[in-house]
PDB file of C-alpha atoms in Angstrom:
ATOM      1  CA  UNK V  93       0.000   0.000   0.000  1.00 78.00           C
ATOM      2  CA  UNK V  94       1.405   3.370  -1.075  1.00 87.00           C
ATOM      3  CA  UNK V  95       2.182   5.713   1.796  1.00 93.00           C
ATOM      4  CA  UNK V  96       0.455   9.116   1.551  1.00 94.00           C
ATOM      5  CA  UNK V  97       3.478  10.648   3.311  1.00 94.00           C
ATOM      6  CA  UNK V  98       6.757  11.164   1.432  1.00 94.00           C
ATOM      7  CA  UNK V  99      10.111   9.810   2.528  1.00 95.00           C
ATOM      8  CA  UNK V 100      11.659  12.169   5.088  1.00 94.00           C
ATOM      9  CA  UNK V 101      15.380  12.248   5.862  1.00 93.00           C
ATOM     10  CA  UNK V 102      15.720   9.021   3.891  1.00 95.00           C
ATOM     11  CA  UNK V 103      13.175   7.175   6.065  1.00 95.00           C
ATOM     12  CA  UNK V 104       9.683   5.995   5.151  1.00 94.00           C
ATOM     13  CA  UNK V 105       6.722   6.977   7.287  1.00 94.00           C
ATOM     14  CA  UNK V 106       5.584   4.226   9.668  1.00 94.00           C
ATOM     15  CA  UNK V 107       2.302   2.499   8.862  1.00 95.00           C
ATOM     16  CA  UNK V 108       0.015   1.285  11.651  1.00 95.00           C
ATOM     17  CA  UNK V 109      -3.048  -0.914  11.214  1.00 95.00           C
ATOM     18  CA  UNK V 110      -5.911   0.068  13.511  1.00 95.00           C
ATOM     19  CA  UNK V 111      -8.069  -2.682  15.035  1.00 94.00           C
ATOM     20  CA  UNK V 112     -11.587  -3.048  13.720  1.00 89.00           C
ATOM     21  CA  UNK V 113     -13.037  -3.020  17.210  1.00 87.00           C
ATOM     22  CA  UNK V 114     -12.062  -2.711  20.852  1.00 90.00           C
ATOM     23  CA  UNK V 115     -12.523  -0.489  23.869  1.00 94.00           C
ATOM     24  CA  UNK V 116     -11.020   2.515  22.082  1.00 96.00           C
ATOM     25  CA  UNK V 117     -13.335   5.209  20.723  1.00 94.00           C
ATOM     26  CA  UNK V 118     -10.736   7.128  18.702  1.00 95.00           C
ATOM     27  CA  UNK V 119      -7.508   6.480  16.822  1.00 96.00           C
ATOM     28  CA  UNK V 120      -5.701   8.552  19.443  1.00 96.00           C
ATOM     29  CA  UNK V 121      -7.123   6.369  22.229  1.00 96.00           C
ATOM     30  CA  UNK V 122      -5.568   3.342  20.540  1.00 96.00           C
ATOM     31  CA  UNK V 123      -2.183   5.010  20.066  1.00 95.00           C
ATOM     32  CA  UNK V 124      -2.213   6.072  23.707  1.00 95.00           C
ATOM     33  CA  UNK V 125      -2.933   2.460  24.635  1.00 95.00           C
ATOM     34  CA  UNK V 126       0.076   1.315  22.585  1.00 93.00           C
ATOM     35  CA  UNK V 127       2.626   4.036  23.318  1.00 91.00           C
ATOM     36  CA  UNK V 128       1.125   6.473  25.815  1.00 90.00           C
ATOM     37  CA  UNK V 129       3.435   5.223  28.557  1.00 91.00           C
ATOM     38  CA  UNK V 130       6.394   6.506  26.513  1.00 88.00           C
ATOM     39  CA  UNK V 131       5.347   9.965  25.323  1.00 89.00           C
ATOM     40  CA  UNK V 132       1.657  10.803  25.806  1.00 93.00           C
ATOM     41  CA  UNK V 133       2.114  14.527  25.226  1.00 94.00           C
ATOM     42  CA  UNK V 134       4.085  13.896  22.048  1.00 92.00           C
ATOM     43  CA  UNK V 135       1.262  11.738  20.658  1.00 94.00           C
ATOM     44  CA  UNK V 136      -1.341  14.380  21.458  1.00 95.00           C
ATOM     45  CA  UNK V 137       0.811  17.101  19.898  1.00 94.00           C
ATOM     46  CA  UNK V 138       1.124  15.110  16.679  1.00 93.00           C
ATOM     47  CA  UNK V 139      -2.621  14.755  16.361  1.00 95.00           C
ATOM     48  CA  UNK V 140      -3.059  18.494  17.027  1.00 95.00           C
ATOM     49  CA  UNK V 141      -0.457  19.327  14.370  1.00 94.00           C
ATOM     50  CA  UNK V 142      -2.049  17.051  11.734  1.00 93.00           C
ATOM     51  CA  UNK V 143       1.104  14.934  11.535  1.00 94.00           C
ATOM     52  CA  UNK V 144      -0.789  11.627  11.711  1.00 96.00           C
ATOM     53  CA  UNK V 145      -2.713  10.831   8.530  1.00 97.00           C
ATOM     54  CA  UNK V 146      -5.057   8.162   7.224  1.00 95.00           C
ATOM     55  CA  UNK V 147      -5.884   6.858   3.757  1.00 90.00           C
ATOM     56  CA  UNK V 148      -5.529   9.558   1.122  1.00 91.00           C
ATOM     57  CA  UNK V 149      -3.336  11.644   3.424  1.00 94.00           C
ATOM     58  CA  UNK V 150      -6.295  12.898   5.476  1.00 94.00           C
ATOM     59  CA  UNK V 151      -5.013  14.363   8.783  1.00 96.00           C
ATOM     60  CA  UNK V 152      -6.477  12.848  11.940  1.00 96.00           C
ATOM     61  CA  UNK V 153      -7.291  14.782  15.104  1.00 95.00           C
ATOM     62  CA  UNK V 154      -7.972  13.794  18.679  1.00 96.00           C
ATOM     63  CA  UNK V 155     -11.623  12.981  17.931  1.00 96.00           C
ATOM     64  CA  UNK V 156     -11.236  10.902  14.733  1.00 95.00           C
ATOM     65  CA  UNK V 157     -13.210   7.668  15.369  1.00 94.00           C
ATOM     66  CA  UNK V 158     -11.238   4.441  15.325  1.00 93.00           C
ATOM     67  CA  UNK V 159     -13.509   2.941  12.647  1.00 91.00           C
ATOM     68  CA  UNK V 160     -12.864   5.721  10.121  1.00 92.00           C
ATOM     69  CA  UNK V 161      -9.478   4.339   9.048  1.00 92.00           C
ATOM     70  CA  UNK V 162      -7.870   0.941   8.672  1.00 94.00           C
ATOM     71  CA  UNK V 163      -4.311   2.267   8.319  1.00 96.00           C
ATOM     72  CA  UNK V 164      -2.646   5.419   9.552  1.00 96.00           C
ATOM     73  CA  UNK V 165       0.832   6.800   8.835  1.00 96.00           C
ATOM     74  CA  UNK V 166       3.200   8.934  10.878  1.00 95.00           C
ATOM     75  CA  UNK V 167       6.902   9.735  11.236  1.00 92.00           C
ATOM     76  CA  UNK V 168       8.668   8.160  14.175  1.00 88.00           C
ATOM     77  CA  UNK V 169      10.886  10.224  16.420  1.00 85.00           C
ATOM     78  CA  UNK V 170      14.308   8.777  15.700  1.00 85.00           C
ATOM     79  CA  UNK V 171      17.032   8.553  18.332  1.00 85.00           C
ATOM     80  CA  UNK V 172      20.471  10.020  17.535  1.00 90.00           C
ATOM     81  CA  UNK V 173      22.920   7.581  15.953  1.00 93.00           C
ATOM     82  CA  UNK V 174      26.699   7.542  15.937  1.00 94.00           C
ATOM     83  CA  UNK V 175      28.038   7.267  12.407  1.00 95.00           C
ATOM     84  CA  UNK V 176      29.841   4.001  11.740  1.00 96.00           C
ATOM     85  CA  UNK V 177      33.455   4.252  10.537  1.00 96.00           C
ATOM     86  CA  UNK V 178      32.598   2.445   7.282  1.00 97.00           C
ATOM     87  CA  UNK V 179      31.761   3.760   3.816  1.00 97.00           C
ATOM     88  CA  UNK V 180      29.686   2.734   0.803  1.00 97.00           C
ATOM     89  CA  UNK V 181      31.300   2.749  -2.635  1.00 97.00           C
ATOM     90  CA  UNK V 182      29.189   3.293  -5.747  1.00 98.00           C
ATOM     91  CA  UNK V 183      30.102   0.911  -8.584  1.00 98.00           C
ATOM     92  CA  UNK V 184      27.329   1.681 -11.096  1.00 98.00           C
ATOM     93  CA  UNK V 185      24.479   4.178 -11.346  1.00 98.00           C
ATOM     94  CA  UNK V 186      22.011   4.629 -14.197  1.00 96.00           C
ATOM     95  CA  UNK V 187      18.336   5.480 -14.654  1.00 96.00           C
ATOM     96  CA  UNK V 188      17.267   2.027 -13.475  1.00 97.00           C
ATOM     97  CA  UNK V 189      19.889   0.628 -11.120  1.00 98.00           C
ATOM     98  CA  UNK V 190      22.362   1.554  -8.421  1.00 98.00           C
ATOM     99  CA  UNK V 191      25.079  -0.951  -7.562  1.00 98.00           C
ATOM    100  CA  UNK V 192      27.236  -0.421  -4.476  1.00 98.00           C
ATOM    101  CA  UNK V 193      29.823  -2.161  -2.359  1.00 98.00           C
ATOM    102  CA  UNK V 194      28.233  -2.414   1.089  1.00 98.00           C
ATOM    103  CA  UNK V 195      30.771  -2.535   3.919  1.00 98.00           C
ATOM    104  CA  UNK V 196      30.707  -4.944   6.844  1.00 98.00           C
ATOM    105  CA  UNK V 197      28.598  -3.831   9.858  1.00 97.00           C
ATOM    106  CA  UNK V 198      26.222  -1.554   7.886  1.00 98.00           C
ATOM    107  CA  UNK V 199      22.696  -3.025   7.572  1.00 97.00           C
ATOM    108  CA  UNK V 200      20.987  -2.990   4.177  1.00 97.00           C
ATOM    109  CA  UNK V 201      17.711  -1.493   5.412  1.00 96.00           C
ATOM    110  CA  UNK V 202      16.705   0.475   8.538  1.00 94.00           C
ATOM    111  CA  UNK V 203      15.565  -1.444  11.574  1.00 89.00           C
ATOM    112  CA  UNK V 204      16.046  -1.652  15.306  1.00 86.00           C
ATOM    113  CA  UNK V 205      18.794   0.714  16.437  1.00 89.00           C
ATOM    114  CA  UNK V 206      20.045   1.261  12.877  1.00 94.00           C
ATOM    115  CA  UNK V 207      18.005   3.808  10.921  1.00 94.00           C
ATOM    116  CA  UNK V 208      20.177   6.571   9.487  1.00 95.00           C
ATOM    117  CA  UNK V 209      23.061   4.130   9.745  1.00 97.00           C
ATOM    118  CA  UNK V 210      21.751   1.774   7.072  1.00 97.00           C
ATOM    119  CA  UNK V 211      22.830   1.485   3.454  1.00 98.00           C
ATOM    120  CA  UNK V 212      19.395   2.451   2.124  1.00 98.00           C
ATOM    121  CA  UNK V 213      18.961   5.616   4.197  1.00 97.00           C
ATOM    122  CA  UNK V 214      22.552   6.747   3.665  1.00 97.00           C
ATOM    123  CA  UNK V 215      22.182   6.377  -0.103  1.00 98.00           C
ATOM    124  CA  UNK V 216      18.756   8.032  -0.254  1.00 97.00           C
ATOM    125  CA  UNK V 217      20.148  11.066   1.528  1.00 97.00           C
ATOM    126  CA  UNK V 218      23.483  11.141  -0.292  1.00 97.00           C
ATOM    127  CA  UNK V 219      21.987  10.841  -3.791  1.00 97.00           C
ATOM    128  CA  UNK V 220      18.632  12.541  -3.109  1.00 96.00           C
ATOM    129  CA  UNK V 221      16.774   9.432  -4.305  1.00 97.00           C
ATOM    130  CA  UNK V 222      13.731   8.967  -2.027  1.00 95.00           C
ATOM    131  CA  UNK V 223      12.354   6.154  -4.251  1.00 95.00           C
ATOM    132  CA  UNK V 224      15.487   4.020  -3.901  1.00 97.00           C
ATOM    133  CA  UNK V 225      14.683   0.411  -2.937  1.00 97.00           C
ATOM    134  CA  UNK V 226      17.058  -2.582  -2.493  1.00 97.00           C
ATOM    135  CA  UNK V 227      16.440  -5.533  -4.823  1.00 97.00           C
ATOM    136  CA  UNK V 228      17.877  -7.988  -2.287  1.00 95.00           C
ATOM    137  CA  UNK V 229      19.531  -7.865   1.121  1.00 93.00           C
ATOM    138  CA  UNK V 230      22.886  -8.604   2.645  1.00 95.00           C
ATOM    139  CA  UNK V 231      23.254  -9.413   6.334  1.00 94.00           C
ATOM    140  CA  UNK V 232      24.614  -6.535   8.390  1.00 96.00           C
ATOM    141  CA  UNK V 233      27.880  -8.394   8.893  1.00 96.00           C
ATOM    142  CA  UNK V 234      28.264  -9.356   5.209  1.00 97.00           C
ATOM    143  CA  UNK V 235      30.001  -7.009   2.769  1.00 98.00           C
ATOM    144  CA  UNK V 236      29.874  -6.748  -0.999  1.00 98.00           C
ATOM    145  CA  UNK V 237      27.625  -6.239  -3.994  1.00 98.00           C
ATOM    146  CA  UNK V 238      24.212  -4.724  -3.294  1.00 98.00           C
ATOM    147  CA  UNK V 239      21.749  -3.951  -6.089  1.00 98.00           C
ATOM    148  CA  UNK V 240      19.103  -1.222  -5.695  1.00 98.00           C
ATOM    149  CA  UNK V 241      16.322   0.030  -7.953  1.00 98.00           C
ATOM    150  CA  UNK V 242      16.306   3.747  -8.763  1.00 97.00           C
ATOM    151  CA  UNK V 243      13.191   3.724 -10.956  1.00 97.00           C
ATOM    152  CA  UNK V 244       9.741   2.643  -9.675  1.00 95.00           C
ATOM    153  CA  UNK V 245       8.536   2.171 -13.273  1.00 96.00           C
ATOM    154  CA  UNK V 246      11.069  -0.574 -14.058  1.00 97.00           C
ATOM    155  CA  UNK V 247      11.478  -1.979 -10.541  1.00 97.00           C
ATOM    156  CA  UNK V 248       9.094  -4.855 -11.116  1.00 96.00           C
ATOM    157  CA  UNK V 249      11.164  -6.179 -14.017  1.00 97.00           C
ATOM    158  CA  UNK V 250      14.164  -6.656 -11.734  1.00 97.00           C
ATOM    159  CA  UNK V 251      12.100  -8.017  -8.853  1.00 96.00           C
ATOM    160  CA  UNK V 252      10.844 -10.799 -11.127  1.00 96.00           C
ATOM    161  CA  UNK V 253      14.438 -11.891 -11.776  1.00 96.00           C
ATOM    162  CA  UNK V 254      15.022 -12.452  -8.080  1.00 94.00           C
ATOM    163  CA  UNK V 255      11.652 -14.124  -7.554  1.00 93.00           C
ATOM    164  CA  UNK V 256      12.353 -16.588 -10.406  1.00 93.00           C
ATOM    165  CA  UNK V 257      15.967 -17.144  -9.272  1.00 92.00           C
ATOM    166  CA  UNK V 258      17.340 -15.848 -12.535  1.00 96.00           C
ATOM    167  CA  UNK V 259      20.108 -13.967 -10.712  1.00 97.00           C
ATOM    168  CA  UNK V 260      23.415 -15.751 -10.129  1.00 97.00           C
ATOM    169  CA  UNK V 261      25.292 -14.733  -6.983  1.00 97.00           C
ATOM    170  CA  UNK V 262      28.853 -15.501  -5.995  1.00 98.00           C
ATOM    171  CA  UNK V 263      30.311 -15.117  -2.518  1.00 98.00           C
ATOM    172  CA  UNK V 264      33.723 -15.624  -0.958  1.00 98.00           C
ATOM    173  CA  UNK V 265      34.597 -16.513   2.604  1.00 98.00           C
ATOM    174  CA  UNK V 266      37.616 -17.375   4.716  1.00 98.00           C
ATOM    175  CA  UNK V 267      37.542 -20.359   7.030  1.00 97.00           C
ATOM    176  CA  UNK V 268      39.805 -23.141   8.227  1.00 95.00           C
ATOM    177  CA  UNK V 269      41.406 -25.201   5.470  1.00 94.00           C
ATOM    178  CA  UNK V 270      40.273 -28.431   7.155  1.00 94.00           C
ATOM    179  CA  UNK V 271      37.110 -29.229   9.129  1.00 95.00           C
ATOM    180  CA  UNK V 272      37.088 -28.915  12.912  1.00 93.00           C
ATOM    181  CA  UNK V 273      37.516 -32.061  14.979  1.00 91.00           C
ATOM    182  CA  UNK V 274      34.460 -34.292  14.958  1.00 91.00           C
ATOM    183  CA  UNK V 275      33.602 -33.467  11.342  1.00 94.00           C
ATOM    184  CA  UNK V 276      34.493 -35.712   8.387  1.00 94.00           C
ATOM    185  CA  UNK V 277      36.997 -34.686   5.728  1.00 94.00           C
ATOM    186  CA  UNK V 278      35.569 -32.802   2.753  1.00 94.00           C
ATOM    187  CA  UNK V 279      36.279 -33.171  -0.958  1.00 95.00           C
ATOM    188  CA  UNK V 280      35.763 -29.996  -2.968  1.00 95.00           C
ATOM    189  CA  UNK V 281      33.843 -28.862  -4.879  1.00 97.00           C
ATOM    190  CA  UNK V 282      30.657 -30.068  -3.227  1.00 96.00           C
ATOM    191  CA  UNK V 283      26.999 -29.080  -2.906  1.00 97.00           C
ATOM    192  CA  UNK V 284      25.253 -28.692   0.461  1.00 96.00           C
ATOM    193  CA  UNK V 285      21.481 -29.161   0.540  1.00 95.00           C
ATOM    194  CA  UNK V 286      19.183 -29.134   3.562  1.00 93.00           C
ATOM    195  CA  UNK V 287      16.001 -27.665   4.973  1.00 94.00           C
ATOM    196  CA  UNK V 288      16.394 -24.475   6.987  1.00 92.00           C
ATOM    197  CA  UNK V 289      14.009 -22.384   9.014  1.00 91.00           C
ATOM    198  CA  UNK V 290      14.381 -19.168  10.981  1.00 86.00           C
ATOM    199  CA  UNK V 291      11.943 -17.651  13.440  1.00 79.00           C
ATOM    200  CA  UNK V 292      11.723 -13.884  13.850  1.00 77.00           C
ATOM    201  CA  UNK V 293      11.885 -14.419  17.591  1.00 71.00           C
ATOM    202  CA  UNK V 294      15.175 -16.348  17.479  1.00 78.00           C
ATOM    203  CA  UNK V 295      18.571 -15.130  16.287  1.00 82.00           C
ATOM    204  CA  UNK V 296      19.742 -18.337  14.658  1.00 90.00           C
ATOM    205  CA  UNK V 297      18.596 -20.240  11.610  1.00 90.00           C
ATOM    206  CA  UNK V 298      18.102 -23.966  12.180  1.00 87.00           C
ATOM    207  CA  UNK V 299      18.457 -27.060  10.024  1.00 88.00           C
ATOM    208  CA  UNK V 300      15.422 -29.326  10.323  1.00 89.00           C
ATOM    209  CA  UNK V 301      14.194 -32.564   8.797  1.00 92.00           C
ATOM    210  CA  UNK V 302      12.321 -32.352   5.524  1.00 93.00           C
ATOM    211  CA  UNK V 303      12.594 -31.582   1.842  1.00 94.00           C
ATOM    212  CA  UNK V 304      15.655 -29.380   1.168  1.00 93.00           C
ATOM    213  CA  UNK V 305      14.872 -25.707   0.589  1.00 93.00           C
ATOM    214  CA  UNK V 306      18.491 -24.502   0.443  1.00 94.00           C
ATOM    215  CA  UNK V 307      21.403 -25.318  -1.838  1.00 96.00           C
ATOM    216  CA  UNK V 308      24.964 -23.987  -2.003  1.00 97.00           C
ATOM    217  CA  UNK V 309      27.874 -25.041  -4.189  1.00 98.00           C
ATOM    218  CA  UNK V 310      31.182 -24.671  -2.333  1.00 98.00           C
ATOM    219  CA  UNK V 311      34.649 -24.632  -3.881  1.00 98.00           C
ATOM    220  CA  UNK V 312      38.000 -24.167  -2.177  1.00 97.00           C
ATOM    221  CA  UNK V 313      40.041 -21.602  -4.099  1.00 96.00           C
ATOM    222  CA  UNK V 314      43.352 -21.700  -2.204  1.00 95.00           C
ATOM    223  CA  UNK V 315      44.877 -22.331   1.213  1.00 94.00           C
ATOM    224  CA  UNK V 316      47.318 -20.183   3.177  1.00 93.00           C
ATOM    225  CA  UNK V 317      48.851 -19.745   6.623  1.00 90.00           C
ATOM    226  CA  UNK V 318      46.631 -18.103   9.222  1.00 84.00           C
ATOM    227  CA  UNK V 319      47.713 -14.543   9.967  1.00 72.00           C
ATOM    228  CA  UNK V 320      48.896 -15.211  13.534  1.00 61.00           C
ATOM    229  CA  UNK V 321      50.887 -18.260  12.446  1.00 48.00           C
ATOM    230  CA  UNK V 322      53.157 -16.249  10.150  1.00 42.00           C
ATOM    231  CA  UNK V 323      56.340 -15.337  12.022  1.00 40.00           C
ATOM    232  CA  UNK V 324      54.831 -16.199  15.409  1.00 37.00           C
ATOM    233  CA  UNK V 325      57.939 -16.845  17.504  1.00 34.00           C
ATOM    234  CA  UNK V 326      55.811 -17.947  20.433  1.00 35.00           C
ATOM    235  CA  UNK V 327      54.495 -20.902  18.489  1.00 36.00           C
ATOM    236  CA  UNK V 328      50.882 -19.777  18.847  1.00 37.00           C
ATOM    237  CA  UNK V 329      48.070 -20.510  16.422  1.00 38.00           C
ATOM    238  CA  UNK V 330      45.273 -18.307  15.158  1.00 44.00           C
ATOM    239  CA  UNK V 331      41.731 -19.241  16.071  1.00 43.00           C
ATOM    240  CA  UNK V 332      38.774 -19.281  13.727  1.00 42.00           C
ATOM    241  CA  UNK V 333      36.648 -17.150  16.040  1.00 43.00           C
ATOM    242  CA  UNK V 334      36.372 -17.421  19.800  1.00 39.00           C
ATOM    243  CA  UNK V 335      35.488 -20.907  20.969  1.00 38.00           C
ATOM    244  CA  UNK V 336      36.427 -22.551  17.661  1.00 45.00           C
ATOM    245  CA  UNK V 337      39.110 -25.132  16.954  1.00 46.00           C
ATOM    246  CA  UNK V 338      42.500 -23.630  16.183  1.00 50.00           C
ATOM    247  CA  UNK V 339      43.806 -24.343  12.675  1.00 48.00           C
ATOM    248  CA  UNK V 340      47.335 -23.886  11.293  1.00 72.00           C
ATOM    249  CA  UNK V 341      45.976 -23.084   7.843  1.00 92.00           C
ATOM    250  CA  UNK V 342      43.018 -21.258   6.385  1.00 95.00           C
ATOM    251  CA  UNK V 343      41.386 -21.237   2.986  1.00 97.00           C
ATOM    252  CA  UNK V 344      39.466 -18.947   0.671  1.00 97.00           C
ATOM    253  CA  UNK V 345      36.216 -20.474  -0.543  1.00 98.00           C
ATOM    254  CA  UNK V 346      33.845 -19.629  -3.376  1.00 98.00           C
ATOM    255  CA  UNK V 347      30.166 -20.015  -2.496  1.00 98.00           C
ATOM    256  CA  UNK V 348      27.383 -20.131  -5.081  1.00 98.00           C
ATOM    257  CA  UNK V 349      23.935 -20.177  -3.450  1.00 96.00           C
ATOM    258  CA  UNK V 350      20.982 -21.433  -5.480  1.00 94.00           C
ATOM    259  CA  UNK V 351      18.516 -20.301  -2.814  1.00 89.00           C
ATOM    260  CA  UNK V 352      18.446 -17.308  -0.520  1.00 88.00           C
ATOM    261  CA  UNK V 353      17.554 -18.218   3.053  1.00 90.00           C
ATOM    262  CA  UNK V 354      18.692 -16.044   5.965  1.00 89.00           C
ATOM    263  CA  UNK V 355      22.203 -17.042   7.144  1.00 94.00           C
ATOM    264  CA  UNK V 356      22.278 -19.848   4.572  1.00 95.00           C
ATOM    265  CA  UNK V 357      25.977 -19.585   3.724  1.00 97.00           C
ATOM    266  CA  UNK V 358      27.046 -19.285   7.342  1.00 96.00           C
ATOM    267  CA  UNK V 359      24.972 -22.327   8.329  1.00 95.00           C
ATOM    268  CA  UNK V 360      26.209 -24.417   5.398  1.00 96.00           C
ATOM    269  CA  UNK V 361      29.870 -23.687   6.114  1.00 96.00           C
ATOM    270  CA  UNK V 362      29.423 -24.375   9.832  1.00 95.00           C
ATOM    271  CA  UNK V 363      27.687 -27.684   9.048  1.00 94.00           C
ATOM    272  CA  UNK V 364      30.920 -28.837   7.407  1.00 96.00           C
ATOM    273  CA  UNK V 365      33.009 -27.894  10.433  1.00 95.00           C
ATOM    274  CA  UNK V 366      34.246 -24.835   8.554  1.00 97.00           C
ATOM    275  CA  UNK V 367      32.667 -21.948  10.459  1.00 96.00           C
ATOM    276  CA  UNK V 368      33.503 -18.628   8.792  1.00 97.00           C
ATOM    277  CA  UNK V 369      36.209 -16.567  10.488  1.00 96.00           C
ATOM    278  CA  UNK V 370      34.789 -14.019  12.982  1.00 96.00           C
ATOM    279  CA  UNK V 371      31.273 -15.479  12.837  1.00 96.00           C
ATOM    280  CA  UNK V 372      29.677 -14.789  16.225  1.00 94.00           C
ATOM    281  CA  UNK V 373      26.597 -16.928  15.432  1.00 93.00           C
ATOM    282  CA  UNK V 374      27.713 -20.207  13.865  1.00 94.00           C
ATOM    283  CA  UNK V 375      28.639 -22.837  14.864  1.00 91.00           C
ATOM    284  CA  UNK V 376      28.375 -21.321  18.383  1.00 90.00           C
ATOM    285  CA  UNK V 377      26.406 -18.256  19.479  1.00 89.00           C
ATOM    286  CA  UNK V 378      28.807 -15.966  21.293  1.00 88.00           C
ATOM    287  CA  UNK V 379      27.914 -13.351  23.883  1.00 86.00           C
ATOM    288  CA  UNK V 380      26.843 -10.076  22.324  1.00 86.00           C
ATOM    289  CA  UNK V 381      29.639  -7.509  22.335  1.00 85.00           C
ATOM    290  CA  UNK V 382      30.202  -4.100  20.725  1.00 89.00           C
ATOM    291  CA  UNK V 383      31.159  -4.235  17.058  1.00 93.00           C
ATOM    292  CA  UNK V 384      34.878  -4.825  16.573  1.00 95.00           C
ATOM    293  CA  UNK V 385      35.623  -3.127  13.259  1.00 96.00           C
ATOM    294  CA  UNK V 386      39.046  -4.792  13.156  1.00 94.00           C
ATOM    295  CA  UNK V 387      37.431  -8.244  12.979  1.00 95.00           C
ATOM    296  CA  UNK V 388      34.693  -8.258  10.334  1.00 97.00           C
ATOM    297  CA  UNK V 389      32.908 -11.453   9.372  1.00 97.00           C
ATOM    298  CA  UNK V 390      34.966 -12.948   6.568  1.00 98.00           C
ATOM    299  CA  UNK V 391      32.090 -13.207   4.103  1.00 98.00           C
ATOM    300  CA  UNK V 392      31.869 -11.150   0.913  1.00 98.00           C
ATOM    301  CA  UNK V 393      29.257 -10.941  -1.852  1.00 98.00           C
ATOM    302  CA  UNK V 394      31.796 -11.026  -4.672  1.00 98.00           C
ATOM    303  CA  UNK V 395      29.590 -10.821  -7.745  1.00 98.00           C
ATOM    304  CA  UNK V 396      26.117 -10.837  -9.247  1.00 98.00           C
ATOM    305  CA  UNK V 397      25.085 -11.512 -12.852  1.00 97.00           C
ATOM    306  CA  UNK V 398      21.849 -11.686 -14.820  1.00 98.00           C
ATOM    307  CA  UNK V 399      20.258 -10.743 -18.119  1.00 98.00           C
ATOM    308  CA  UNK V 400      19.147  -7.144 -17.751  1.00 97.00           C
ATOM    309  CA  UNK V 401      15.356  -7.077 -18.348  1.00 97.00           C
ATOM    310  CA  UNK V 402      15.482  -3.562 -19.800  1.00 96.00           C
ATOM    311  CA  UNK V 403      18.443  -3.832 -22.179  1.00 95.00           C
ATOM    312  CA  UNK V 404      18.160  -7.569 -22.773  1.00 96.00           C
ATOM    313  CA  UNK V 405      21.934  -7.898 -22.355  1.00 97.00           C
ATOM    314  CA  UNK V 406      23.882 -10.033 -19.866  1.00 98.00           C
ATOM    315  CA  UNK V 407      25.458  -7.929 -17.101  1.00 98.00           C
ATOM    316  CA  UNK V 408      27.803  -8.696 -14.240  1.00 98.00           C
ATOM    317  CA  UNK V 409      28.879  -6.563 -11.299  1.00 98.00           C
ATOM    318  CA  UNK V 410      31.927  -7.434  -9.177  1.00 98.00           C
ATOM    319  CA  UNK V 411      32.930  -6.211  -5.747  1.00 98.00           C
ATOM    320  CA  UNK V 412      36.186  -4.306  -5.379  1.00 97.00           C
ATOM    321  CA  UNK V 413      36.466  -5.209  -1.709  1.00 97.00           C
ATOM    322  CA  UNK V 414      38.763  -7.855  -0.282  1.00 95.00           C
ATOM    323  CA  UNK V 415      38.512 -10.025   2.805  1.00 97.00           C
ATOM    324  CA  UNK V 416      41.077  -8.916   5.352  1.00 94.00           C
ATOM    325  CA  UNK V 417      41.992 -12.512   6.285  1.00 94.00           C
ATOM    326  CA  UNK V 418      42.382 -13.730   2.686  1.00 92.00           C
ATOM    327  CA  UNK V 419      46.168 -13.863   2.647  1.00 72.00           C
ATOM    328  CA  UNK V 420      47.932 -14.467  -0.668  1.00 69.00           C
ATOM    329  CA  UNK V 421      50.928 -16.407   0.637  1.00 58.00           C
TER     330      UNK V 421
END
């Protein structure tokens, strides 16, 4: 449903569905029930100023009956955010598409404590493109190629490509060269298939019994000494994330997903005993800690390719980023 309020400061207005019935006489009564314990005067002031609107952009006041509108829209009061020390790099920009290199730690879309500090809001404000919409998402901790639509009139053509899985994606990650103890040896390349599910109320994705709904082809590109093993006179070894098995060698892997479930690549690598370096979720959930910008998750969306639905020509976009742990020795 199209919002009657324009994007403001790069952020969409919030939409709220009003209940069809209840003990509330007015729309304001319901909002007070939901959020009056936080800022009752602020809610009343917004109604008085006509800053809360219904269908067609009609301003509501304190007396607007609950039954007069199904949806209402308003702008949230956003808390101040500290700018992250990471930057977006624009790789391609035309009348239909924007392609960027998203850095680690920056979420794709606003949510939770990250609003202004999201790729979408930063780009909307930087480029003055209020209609900008991402065509897919990268996890906050994943870096690399992100494709966004700049033109509402052609957006649907690109969305169909993703819905029909006509977009080929390539990722890279750094992990141990050999599986952790307790896991069998692996011959590459190989394909991992299983059934995954993820609840909104739980941080982790889970592998369950049933028909596979995920598939990833995994190839080992090269192996190399772990950073802390090189010239370490104390004889120490580098660990693949806290709580993981130490490994004297690491490897760079190419990952080609043929489905797009949340955390799919991280789960598939961990299932092989090859948890991705600096992964705080898999195979073990670590205690939440402040972001350590010196230790990004070693997962990168390296490339994306498809037949452009507007030009009819094959296109490919490649990330210019590198994984900090992907040594070349």
